[in-house]
mmCIF file of C-alpha atoms in Angstrom:
data_model
loop_
_atom_site.group_PDB
_atom_site.id
_atom_site.type_symbol
_atom_site.label_atom_id
_atom_site.label_comp_id
_atom_site.label_asym_id
_atom_site.label_seq_id
_atom_site.Cartn_x
_atom_site.Cartn_y
_atom_site.Cartn_z
ATOM 1 C CA UNK A 16 -91.231 -6.050 150.449
ATOM 2 C CA UNK A 17 -88.505 -5.632 153.046
ATOM 3 C CA UNK A 18 -89.018 -7.901 156.035
ATOM 4 C CA UNK A 19 -91.617 -6.606 158.447
ATOM 5 C CA UNK A 20 -93.154 -4.192 155.958
ATOM 6 C CA UNK A 21 -96.492 -4.610 154.299
ATOM 7 C CA UNK A 22 -96.918 -5.501 150.663
ATOM 8 C CA UNK A 23 -98.362 -2.646 148.569
ATOM 9 C CA UNK A 24 -101.894 -4.047 148.554
ATOM 10 C CA UNK A 25 -102.001 -5.105 152.188
ATOM 11 C CA UNK A 26 -102.867 -1.639 153.460
ATOM 12 C CA UNK A 27 -106.180 -1.828 151.654
ATOM 13 C CA UNK A 28 -107.481 -4.567 153.944
ATOM 14 C CA UNK A 29 -107.126 -2.277 156.958
ATOM 15 C CA UNK A 30 -109.516 0.292 155.459
ATOM 16 C CA UNK A 31 -113.247 0.436 156.054
ATOM 17 C CA UNK A 32 -115.254 -1.317 153.303
ATOM 18 C CA UNK A 33 -116.602 1.963 151.875
ATOM 19 C CA UNK A 34 -113.117 3.475 151.793
ATOM 20 C CA UNK A 35 -111.808 0.286 150.186
ATOM 21 C CA UNK A 36 -114.448 0.593 147.499
ATOM 22 C CA UNK A 37 -113.699 4.269 146.882
ATOM 23 C CA UNK A 38 -109.984 3.545 146.606
ATOM 24 C CA UNK A 39 -110.573 0.667 144.179
ATOM 25 C CA UNK A 40 -112.950 2.704 142.016
ATOM 26 C CA UNK A 41 -110.495 5.613 141.881
ATOM 27 C CA UNK A 42 -107.721 3.176 140.977
ATOM 28 C CA UNK A 43 -109.825 1.498 138.285
ATOM 29 C CA UNK A 44 -110.816 4.834 136.731
ATOM 30 C CA UNK A 45 -107.232 6.085 136.718
ATOM 31 C CA UNK A 46 -106.011 2.812 135.251
ATOM 32 C CA UNK A 47 -108.533 2.821 132.378
ATOM 33 C CA UNK A 48 -107.953 6.478 131.497
ATOM 34 C CA UNK A 49 -104.161 6.187 131.555
ATOM 35 C CA UNK A 50 -104.177 3.035 129.419
ATOM 36 C CA UNK A 51 -106.414 4.802 126.899
ATOM 37 C CA UNK A 52 -104.109 7.842 127.042
ATOM 38 C CA UNK A 53 -107.011 10.061 128.026
ATOM 39 C CA UNK A 54 -106.392 12.945 130.423
ATOM 40 C CA UNK A 55 -110.020 12.846 131.506
ATOM 41 C CA UNK A 56 -113.238 11.086 130.591
ATOM 42 C CA UNK A 57 -114.553 12.280 127.209
ATOM 43 C CA UNK A 58 -117.674 14.411 127.217
ATOM 44 C CA UNK A 59 -119.905 13.126 124.483
ATOM 45 C CA UNK A 60 -121.820 15.883 122.790
ATOM 46 C CA UNK A 61 -122.750 14.112 119.523
ATOM 47 C CA UNK A 62 -123.238 10.419 120.170
ATOM 48 C CA UNK A 63 -123.531 8.309 117.046
ATOM 49 C CA UNK A 64 -126.965 6.822 116.535
ATOM 50 C CA UNK A 65 -127.287 3.162 117.417
ATOM 51 C CA UNK A 66 -128.467 2.414 113.864
ATOM 52 C CA UNK A 67 -125.358 3.957 112.311
ATOM 53 C CA UNK A 68 -123.080 2.116 114.734
ATOM 54 C CA UNK A 69 -124.686 -1.287 114.220
ATOM 55 C CA UNK A 70 -124.730 -0.817 110.460
ATOM 56 C CA UNK A 71 -121.037 0.141 110.458
ATOM 57 C CA UNK A 72 -120.067 -2.857 112.601
ATOM 58 C CA UNK A 73 -122.025 -5.182 110.291
ATOM 59 C CA UNK A 74 -120.342 -3.672 107.221
ATOM 60 C CA UNK A 75 -116.866 -4.135 108.670
ATOM 61 C CA UNK A 76 -117.588 -7.743 109.591
ATOM 62 C CA UNK A 77 -119.043 -8.447 106.140
ATOM 63 C CA UNK A 78 -115.996 -6.875 104.502
ATOM 64 C CA UNK A 79 -113.635 -9.052 106.534
ATOM 65 C CA UNK A 80 -115.554 -12.211 105.698
ATOM 66 C CA UNK A 81 -115.536 -11.266 102.009
ATOM 67 C CA UNK A 82 -111.798 -10.684 102.132
ATOM 68 C CA UNK A 83 -111.124 -13.874 104.037
ATOM 69 C CA UNK A 84 -113.025 -16.099 101.613
ATOM 70 C CA UNK A 85 -111.791 -14.564 98.373
ATOM 71 C CA UNK A 86 -110.494 -17.359 96.112
ATOM 72 C CA UNK A 87 -106.743 -17.723 96.004
ATOM 73 C CA UNK A 88 -106.225 -15.312 98.823
ATOM 74 C CA UNK A 89 -105.144 -16.400 102.297
ATOM 75 C CA UNK A 90 -107.409 -15.266 105.151
ATOM 76 C CA UNK A 91 -106.903 -11.653 106.170
ATOM 77 C CA UNK A 92 -104.297 -11.113 103.468
ATOM 78 C CA UNK A 93 -105.410 -7.495 103.163
ATOM 79 C CA UNK A 94 -104.445 -6.901 106.767
ATOM 80 C CA UNK A 95 -100.675 -7.134 106.666
ATOM 81 C CA UNK A 96 -100.072 -6.270 110.314
ATOM 82 C CA UNK A 97 -102.908 -8.094 112.005
ATOM 83 C CA UNK A 98 -100.639 -9.819 114.505
ATOM 84 C CA UNK A 99 -97.994 -7.312 115.490
ATOM 85 C CA UNK A 100 -96.900 -9.189 118.591
ATOM 86 C CA UNK A 101 -97.909 -10.118 122.082
ATOM 87 C CA UNK A 102 -98.736 -7.203 124.357
ATOM 88 C CA UNK A 103 -98.944 -4.551 121.615
ATOM 89 C CA UNK A 104 -102.146 -2.610 122.087
ATOM 90 C CA UNK A 105 -104.259 -2.313 118.959
ATOM 91 C CA UNK A 106 -107.140 0.004 118.238
ATOM 92 C CA UNK A 107 -110.012 -0.187 115.801
ATOM 93 C CA UNK A 108 -111.394 3.253 115.096
ATOM 94 C CA UNK A 109 -114.749 4.135 113.588
ATOM 95 C CA UNK A 110 -114.944 7.754 112.527
ATOM 96 C CA UNK A 111 -118.314 8.940 111.270
ATOM 97 C CA UNK A 112 -118.475 11.812 108.810
ATOM 98 C CA UNK A 113 -119.352 15.369 109.620
ATOM 99 C CA UNK A 114 -120.659 17.099 106.517
ATOM 100 C CA UNK A 115 -119.586 20.650 105.884
ATOM 101 C CA UNK A 116 -121.193 21.698 102.662
ATOM 102 C CA UNK A 117 -123.015 20.126 99.794
ATOM 103 C CA UNK A 118 -124.352 21.122 96.425
ATOM 104 C CA UNK A 119 -126.163 19.062 93.813
ATOM 105 C CA UNK A 120 -122.831 17.895 92.369
ATOM 106 C CA UNK A 121 -120.461 18.019 95.255
ATOM 107 C CA UNK A 122 -120.281 17.117 98.919
ATOM 108 C CA UNK A 123 -117.534 17.417 101.503
ATOM 109 C CA UNK A 124 -117.219 15.063 104.441
ATOM 110 C CA UNK A 125 -114.868 15.532 107.363
ATOM 111 C CA UNK A 126 -113.399 12.793 109.522
ATOM 112 C CA UNK A 127 -111.756 13.939 112.708
ATOM 113 C CA UNK A 128 -109.319 11.789 114.662
ATOM 114 C CA UNK A 129 -108.409 12.449 118.261
ATOM 115 C CA UNK A 130 -105.036 13.990 118.986
ATOM 116 C CA UNK A 131 -104.023 11.320 121.517
ATOM 117 C CA UNK A 132 -104.424 8.626 118.886
ATOM 118 C CA UNK A 133 -102.758 10.673 116.156
ATOM 119 C CA UNK A 134 -99.693 11.173 118.330
ATOM 120 C CA UNK A 135 -99.370 7.783 119.949
ATOM 121 C CA UNK A 136 -100.465 5.320 117.295
ATOM 122 C CA UNK A 137 -99.548 4.290 113.790
ATOM 123 C CA UNK A 138 -102.208 3.462 111.241
ATOM 124 C CA UNK A 139 -102.098 -0.071 109.845
ATOM 125 C CA UNK A 140 -105.116 0.153 107.605
ATOM 126 C CA UNK A 141 -108.013 2.500 106.900
ATOM 127 C CA UNK A 142 -111.063 2.060 104.712
ATOM 128 C CA UNK A 143 -113.666 4.612 103.702
ATOM 129 C CA UNK A 144 -117.240 3.296 103.499
ATOM 130 C CA UNK A 145 -119.734 5.235 101.362
ATOM 131 C CA UNK A 146 -123.313 4.270 100.673
ATOM 132 C CA UNK A 147 -124.638 5.189 97.246
ATOM 133 C CA UNK A 148 -128.336 5.670 96.760
ATOM 134 C CA UNK A 149 -128.325 5.665 92.963
ATOM 135 C CA UNK A 150 -131.366 7.546 91.689
ATOM 136 C CA UNK A 151 -131.769 5.696 88.370
ATOM 137 C CA UNK A 152 -130.433 2.600 86.573
ATOM 138 C CA UNK A 153 -127.240 2.985 84.559
ATOM 139 C CA UNK A 154 -123.632 3.891 85.189
ATOM 140 C CA UNK A 155 -122.894 6.973 87.247
ATOM 141 C CA UNK A 156 -119.366 8.429 87.276
ATOM 142 C CA UNK A 157 -118.177 9.557 90.699
ATOM 143 C CA UNK A 158 -114.920 11.220 91.724
ATOM 144 C CA UNK A 159 -113.672 10.849 95.291
ATOM 145 C CA UNK A 160 -110.885 13.197 96.391
ATOM 146 C CA UNK A 161 -109.003 12.966 99.662
ATOM 147 C CA UNK A 162 -108.009 16.398 100.907
ATOM 148 C CA UNK A 163 -105.779 17.516 103.703
ATOM 149 C CA UNK A 164 -105.570 20.996 105.244
ATOM 150 C CA UNK A 165 -102.224 22.750 104.676
ATOM 151 C CA UNK A 166 -100.200 23.871 107.740
ATOM 152 C CA UNK A 167 -102.018 27.222 107.856
ATOM 153 C CA UNK A 168 -105.359 25.418 107.848
ATOM 154 C CA UNK A 169 -106.751 27.801 105.242
ATOM 155 C CA UNK A 170 -106.330 25.796 102.060
ATOM 156 C CA UNK A 171 -106.743 22.170 101.113
ATOM 157 C CA UNK A 172 -104.144 19.974 99.438
ATOM 158 C CA UNK A 173 -105.315 16.990 97.396
ATOM 159 C CA UNK A 174 -103.792 13.727 98.611
ATOM 160 C CA UNK A 175 -105.431 11.417 96.085
ATOM 161 C CA UNK A 176 -108.219 11.207 93.529
ATOM 162 C CA UNK A 177 -110.222 8.107 92.581
ATOM 163 C CA UNK A 178 -112.762 7.786 89.803
ATOM 164 C CA UNK A 179 -115.524 5.233 90.226
ATOM 165 C CA UNK A 180 -118.367 3.962 88.080
ATOM 166 C CA UNK A 181 -121.334 3.365 90.355
ATOM 167 C CA UNK A 182 -123.953 1.052 88.902
ATOM 168 C CA UNK A 183 -126.222 0.140 91.751
ATOM 169 C CA UNK A 184 -127.303 1.197 95.196
ATOM 170 C CA UNK A 185 -125.082 -0.139 97.935
ATOM 171 C CA UNK A 186 -121.903 0.273 99.908
ATOM 172 C CA UNK A 187 -118.578 1.087 98.251
ATOM 173 C CA UNK A 188 -115.244 0.828 100.040
ATOM 174 C CA UNK A 189 -112.076 2.767 99.304
ATOM 175 C CA UNK A 190 -108.620 2.207 100.788
ATOM 176 C CA UNK A 191 -107.578 5.436 102.509
ATOM 177 C CA UNK A 192 -104.784 3.924 104.619
ATOM 178 C CA UNK A 193 -101.949 5.901 103.069
ATOM 179 C CA UNK A 194 -103.854 9.171 103.290
ATOM 180 C CA UNK A 195 -104.644 8.673 106.974
ATOM 181 C CA UNK A 196 -101.060 7.561 107.650
ATOM 182 C CA UNK A 197 -99.826 10.727 106.010
ATOM 183 C CA UNK A 198 -102.224 12.912 107.962
ATOM 184 C CA UNK A 199 -101.225 11.304 111.269
ATOM 185 C CA UNK A 200 -97.563 11.539 110.274
ATOM 186 C CA UNK A 201 -97.883 15.276 109.753
ATOM 187 C CA UNK A 202 -99.571 15.791 113.089
ATOM 188 C CA UNK A 203 -102.934 16.596 111.533
ATOM 189 C CA UNK A 204 -106.148 15.053 112.773
ATOM 190 C CA UNK A 205 -108.608 15.746 109.991
ATOM 191 C CA UNK A 206 -109.278 13.959 106.714
ATOM 192 C CA UNK A 207 -111.611 15.624 104.229
ATOM 193 C CA UNK A 208 -113.325 13.616 101.514
ATOM 194 C CA UNK A 209 -114.817 15.427 98.558
ATOM 195 C CA UNK A 210 -117.321 13.496 96.490
ATOM 196 C CA UNK A 211 -118.234 14.853 93.075
ATOM 197 C CA UNK A 212 -120.912 13.455 90.777
ATOM 198 C CA UNK A 213 -121.744 14.403 87.229
ATOM 199 C CA UNK A 214 -125.466 14.498 87.854
ATOM 200 C CA UNK A 215 -127.395 16.253 90.556
ATOM 201 C CA UNK A 216 -127.646 13.546 93.218
ATOM 202 C CA UNK A 217 -124.707 14.276 95.522
ATOM 203 C CA UNK A 218 -127.049 15.242 98.333
ATOM 204 C CA UNK A 219 -128.589 11.759 98.171
ATOM 205 C CA UNK A 220 -125.370 10.463 99.658
ATOM 206 C CA UNK A 221 -126.408 11.879 103.006
ATOM 207 C CA UNK A 222 -130.060 12.788 102.810
ATOM 208 C CA UNK A 223 -132.369 10.418 104.612
ATOM 209 C CA UNK A 224 -129.660 7.898 105.470
ATOM 210 C CA UNK A 225 -128.355 9.319 108.708
ATOM 211 C CA UNK A 226 -129.347 6.305 110.749
ATOM 212 C CA UNK A 227 -128.000 3.313 108.945
ATOM 213 C CA UNK A 228 -126.041 4.493 105.898
ATOM 214 C CA UNK A 229 -123.918 7.254 107.294
ATOM 215 C CA UNK A 230 -120.411 7.409 105.712
ATOM 216 C CA UNK A 231 -117.564 6.318 107.958
ATOM 217 C CA UNK A 232 -113.865 5.460 108.029
ATOM 218 C CA UNK A 233 -112.796 2.238 109.750
ATOM 219 C CA UNK A 234 -109.142 2.255 110.720
ATOM 220 C CA UNK A 235 -106.833 -0.150 112.486
ATOM 221 C CA UNK A 236 -103.994 1.291 114.502
ATOM 222 C CA UNK A 237 -101.477 0.149 117.037
ATOM 223 C CA UNK A 238 -99.411 1.857 119.669
ATOM 224 C CA UNK A 239 -96.273 3.332 118.129
ATOM 225 C CA UNK A 240 -93.363 1.193 119.229
ATOM 226 C CA UNK A 241 -90.203 3.017 120.319
ATOM 227 C CA UNK A 242 -86.999 1.795 118.728
ATOM 228 C CA UNK A 243 -85.399 -0.696 121.020
ATOM 229 C CA UNK A 244 -81.721 -1.323 121.572
ATOM 230 C CA UNK A 245 -80.911 -4.853 122.541
ATOM 231 C CA UNK A 246 -77.851 -5.742 124.531
ATOM 232 C CA UNK A 247 -76.472 -9.237 124.677
ATOM 233 C CA UNK B 8 -105.090 -19.322 142.114
ATOM 234 C CA UNK B 9 -107.513 -19.323 145.020
ATOM 235 C CA UNK B 10 -110.607 -17.153 145.292
ATOM 236 C CA UNK B 11 -111.109 -15.515 148.650
ATOM 237 C CA UNK B 12 -113.587 -17.152 150.987
ATOM 238 C CA UNK B 13 -114.882 -15.818 154.273
ATOM 239 C CA UNK B 14 -112.437 -17.533 156.584
ATOM 240 C CA UNK B 15 -109.078 -17.812 154.905
ATOM 241 C CA UNK B 16 -106.519 -15.048 155.411
ATOM 242 C CA UNK B 17 -104.050 -16.489 152.945
ATOM 243 C CA UNK B 18 -103.253 -14.941 149.557
ATOM 244 C CA UNK B 19 -106.313 -15.086 147.330
ATOM 245 C CA UNK B 20 -108.194 -13.279 144.570
ATOM 246 C CA UNK B 21 -110.911 -10.862 145.615
ATOM 247 C CA UNK B 22 -113.565 -10.084 143.071
ATOM 248 C CA UNK B 23 -114.287 -6.446 142.417
ATOM 249 C CA UNK B 24 -116.721 -5.191 139.795
ATOM 250 C CA UNK B 25 -117.085 -1.566 138.837
ATOM 251 C CA UNK B 26 -120.422 -0.833 137.147
ATOM 252 C CA UNK B 27 -119.929 1.921 134.549
ATOM 253 C CA UNK B 28 -123.508 3.096 135.053
ATOM 254 C CA UNK B 29 -122.892 3.524 138.769
ATOM 255 C CA UNK B 30 -119.970 5.879 138.168
ATOM 256 C CA UNK B 31 -121.650 7.726 135.284
ATOM 257 C CA UNK B 32 -119.404 6.360 132.545
ATOM 258 C CA UNK B 33 -122.078 4.537 130.570
ATOM 259 C CA UNK B 34 -122.425 7.513 128.206
ATOM 260 C CA UNK B 35 -118.923 7.109 126.743
ATOM 261 C CA UNK B 36 -118.213 3.392 127.249
ATOM 262 C CA UNK B 37 -120.527 1.462 124.951
ATOM 263 C CA UNK B 38 -119.382 -2.004 125.963
ATOM 264 C CA UNK B 39 -118.926 -3.722 128.385
ATOM 265 C CA UNK B 40 -121.278 -2.632 131.151
ATOM 266 C CA UNK B 41 -118.585 -2.735 133.793
ATOM 267 C CA UNK B 42 -115.063 -3.714 134.702
ATOM 268 C CA UNK B 43 -114.222 -6.900 136.597
ATOM 269 C CA UNK B 44 -111.009 -5.531 137.998
ATOM 270 C CA UNK B 45 -110.419 -7.992 140.886
ATOM 271 C CA UNK B 46 -107.355 -7.763 143.070
ATOM 272 C CA UNK B 47 -105.081 -9.843 145.252
ATOM 273 C CA UNK B 48 -105.086 -9.771 149.033
ATOM 274 C CA UNK B 49 -104.015 -11.947 151.909
ATOM 275 C CA UNK B 50 -100.983 -13.198 153.712
ATOM 276 C CA UNK B 51 -97.928 -14.710 152.138
ATOM 277 C CA UNK B 52 -95.813 -16.378 154.805
ATOM 278 C CA UNK B 53 -92.254 -16.981 153.707
ATOM 279 C CA UNK B 54 -92.765 -20.699 153.236
ATOM 280 C CA UNK B 55 -95.412 -19.911 150.615
ATOM 281 C CA UNK B 56 -93.050 -17.866 148.470
ATOM 282 C CA UNK B 57 -93.188 -18.986 144.893
ATOM 283 C CA UNK B 58 -96.425 -20.947 145.324
ATOM 284 C CA UNK B 59 -97.783 -20.770 142.674
ATOM 285 C CA UNK B 60 -95.669 -17.673 142.154
ATOM 286 C CA UNK B 61 -94.240 -15.652 139.332
ATOM 287 C CA UNK B 62 -91.308 -16.994 137.377
ATOM 288 C CA UNK B 63 -90.969 -19.560 140.123
ATOM 289 C CA UNK B 64 -87.856 -21.300 138.945
ATOM 290 C CA UNK B 65 -85.702 -18.219 139.304
ATOM 291 C CA UNK B 66 -87.386 -16.485 142.217
ATOM 292 C CA UNK B 67 -87.839 -19.601 144.295
ATOM 293 C CA UNK B 68 -84.220 -20.503 143.834
ATOM 294 C CA UNK B 69 -83.032 -17.090 144.968
ATOM 295 C CA UNK B 70 -85.425 -16.914 147.914
ATOM 296 C CA UNK B 71 -84.537 -20.393 149.097
ATOM 297 C CA UNK B 72 -80.877 -19.517 148.891
ATOM 298 C CA UNK B 73 -81.410 -16.400 150.980
ATOM 299 C CA UNK B 74 -83.495 -18.321 153.479
ATOM 300 C CA UNK B 75 -80.890 -21.011 153.778
ATOM 301 C CA UNK B 76 -78.008 -18.621 154.201
ATOM 302 C CA UNK B 77 -79.451 -15.879 156.329
ATOM 303 C CA UNK B 78 -82.954 -16.030 157.720
ATOM 304 C CA UNK B 79 -82.766 -12.497 159.151
ATOM 305 C CA UNK B 80 -82.126 -10.930 155.768
ATOM 306 C CA UNK B 81 -85.042 -12.664 154.167
ATOM 307 C CA UNK B 82 -87.767 -10.580 152.539
ATOM 308 C CA UNK B 83 -91.477 -11.036 152.955
ATOM 309 C CA UNK B 84 -93.346 -12.459 150.065
ATOM 310 C CA UNK B 85 -96.190 -10.493 148.463
ATOM 311 C CA UNK B 86 -99.597 -11.591 147.212
ATOM 312 C CA UNK B 87 -99.673 -10.434 143.595
ATOM 313 C CA UNK B 88 -101.488 -11.200 140.331
ATOM 314 C CA UNK B 89 -100.029 -14.253 138.632
ATOM 315 C CA UNK B 90 -102.420 -14.291 135.702
ATOM 316 C CA UNK B 91 -104.137 -11.347 134.059
ATOM 317 C CA UNK B 92 -106.141 -10.881 130.893
ATOM 318 C CA UNK B 93 -107.094 -7.940 128.699
ATOM 319 C CA UNK B 94 -110.157 -5.743 129.026
ATOM 320 C CA UNK B 95 -111.992 -5.198 125.727
ATOM 321 C CA UNK B 96 -113.576 -1.778 125.449
ATOM 322 C CA UNK B 97 -115.811 -0.144 122.871
ATOM 323 C CA UNK B 98 -115.978 3.558 123.645
ATOM 324 C CA UNK B 99 -116.394 7.087 122.331
ATOM 325 C CA UNK B 100 -113.290 9.237 122.199
ATOM 326 C CA UNK B 101 -113.281 13.019 122.572
ATOM 327 C CA UNK B 102 -114.280 13.530 118.929
ATOM 328 C CA UNK B 103 -117.168 11.092 119.197
ATOM 329 C CA UNK B 104 -115.329 8.486 117.151
ATOM 330 C CA UNK B 105 -115.892 4.926 118.249
ATOM 331 C CA UNK B 106 -112.841 2.990 119.335
ATOM 332 C CA UNK B 107 -112.436 -0.672 120.062
ATOM 333 C CA UNK B 108 -109.332 -1.785 121.897
ATOM 334 C CA UNK B 109 -108.074 -4.519 124.194
ATOM 335 C CA UNK B 110 -106.173 -3.070 127.141
ATOM 336 C CA UNK B 111 -103.664 -5.717 128.210
ATOM 337 C CA UNK B 112 -103.324 -7.053 131.769
ATOM 338 C CA UNK B 113 -106.383 -5.308 133.204
ATOM 339 C CA UNK B 114 -108.340 -8.188 134.741
ATOM 340 C CA UNK B 115 -106.787 -10.207 137.560
ATOM 341 C CA UNK B 116 -107.555 -13.873 137.040
ATOM 342 C CA UNK B 117 -105.320 -15.490 139.639
ATOM 343 C CA UNK B 118 -103.101 -14.518 142.542
ATOM 344 C CA UNK B 119 -100.054 -16.059 144.147
ATOM 345 C CA UNK B 120 -97.131 -15.339 146.430
ATOM 346 C CA UNK B 121 -93.961 -13.919 144.911
#
């Protein structure tokens, strides 16, 4: 500060305590929202149930431990960009499915990502978590398709197709990193997952499991770094 | 860094906690329950410049040089954060997704004179 002038924060001390508090709260709110790239506080219309959230967090932790202790594999080897550098803001995103339509053989799940994140971040990794409630013993063929809306939004384009053999009830994970990267790269915010089964138990994927076995995508992202020019 | 006490007017760290429930943000911020923002306040006489200070080796050298050469042109020193840490947040975004992130440099841990 030029000599004789106050430092930026010094003016605060001259205010009445209630005004000081109001100023600090306004500053704190503005600071949090701007750092999260949010124009305003989100209005939550469909909060995720606590059971679904806790279950998802447990699954992610279990998955990381499994990955870290796999024989012959260094810890976190599946997370190639875990340490992008000091000061780079990272995000972990949990997107729970919205179901659009289901039949006995087929179900469609939608995962919607917020525009601010799609624009400002790059996806490092994304995993789809599905819980199978297998109705009977044996091997059950399942096809999982990742779909993306075309620019008109009317039709769907298939990004990838994976065939699985499900043998028992439990969680299955699928790497959807490239698909989500592609969707973000094209300015879209929605990933659609189509699950098709040969028998008539597709609805079991969602029915009765809303609380703790709800399908979700866990993604890791970081703030998109602008290209830097260095001068020596 | 020094935490502010009742009597001292020198540069120190003032604690400030914003309870998310109090401002009606508890519906979209899942964790933590509030924000320990803290801030720096107090006087920084010129002789305190660079104590403990930011990048002291460079700034102290320049300030001392200015002081030595021309006291009238000297600048006042400011009480600023010298150590900050990130704020971890678990929150709902606008599409009801759940996001976890660490916002860097959000919590003031220590203050000092520039």
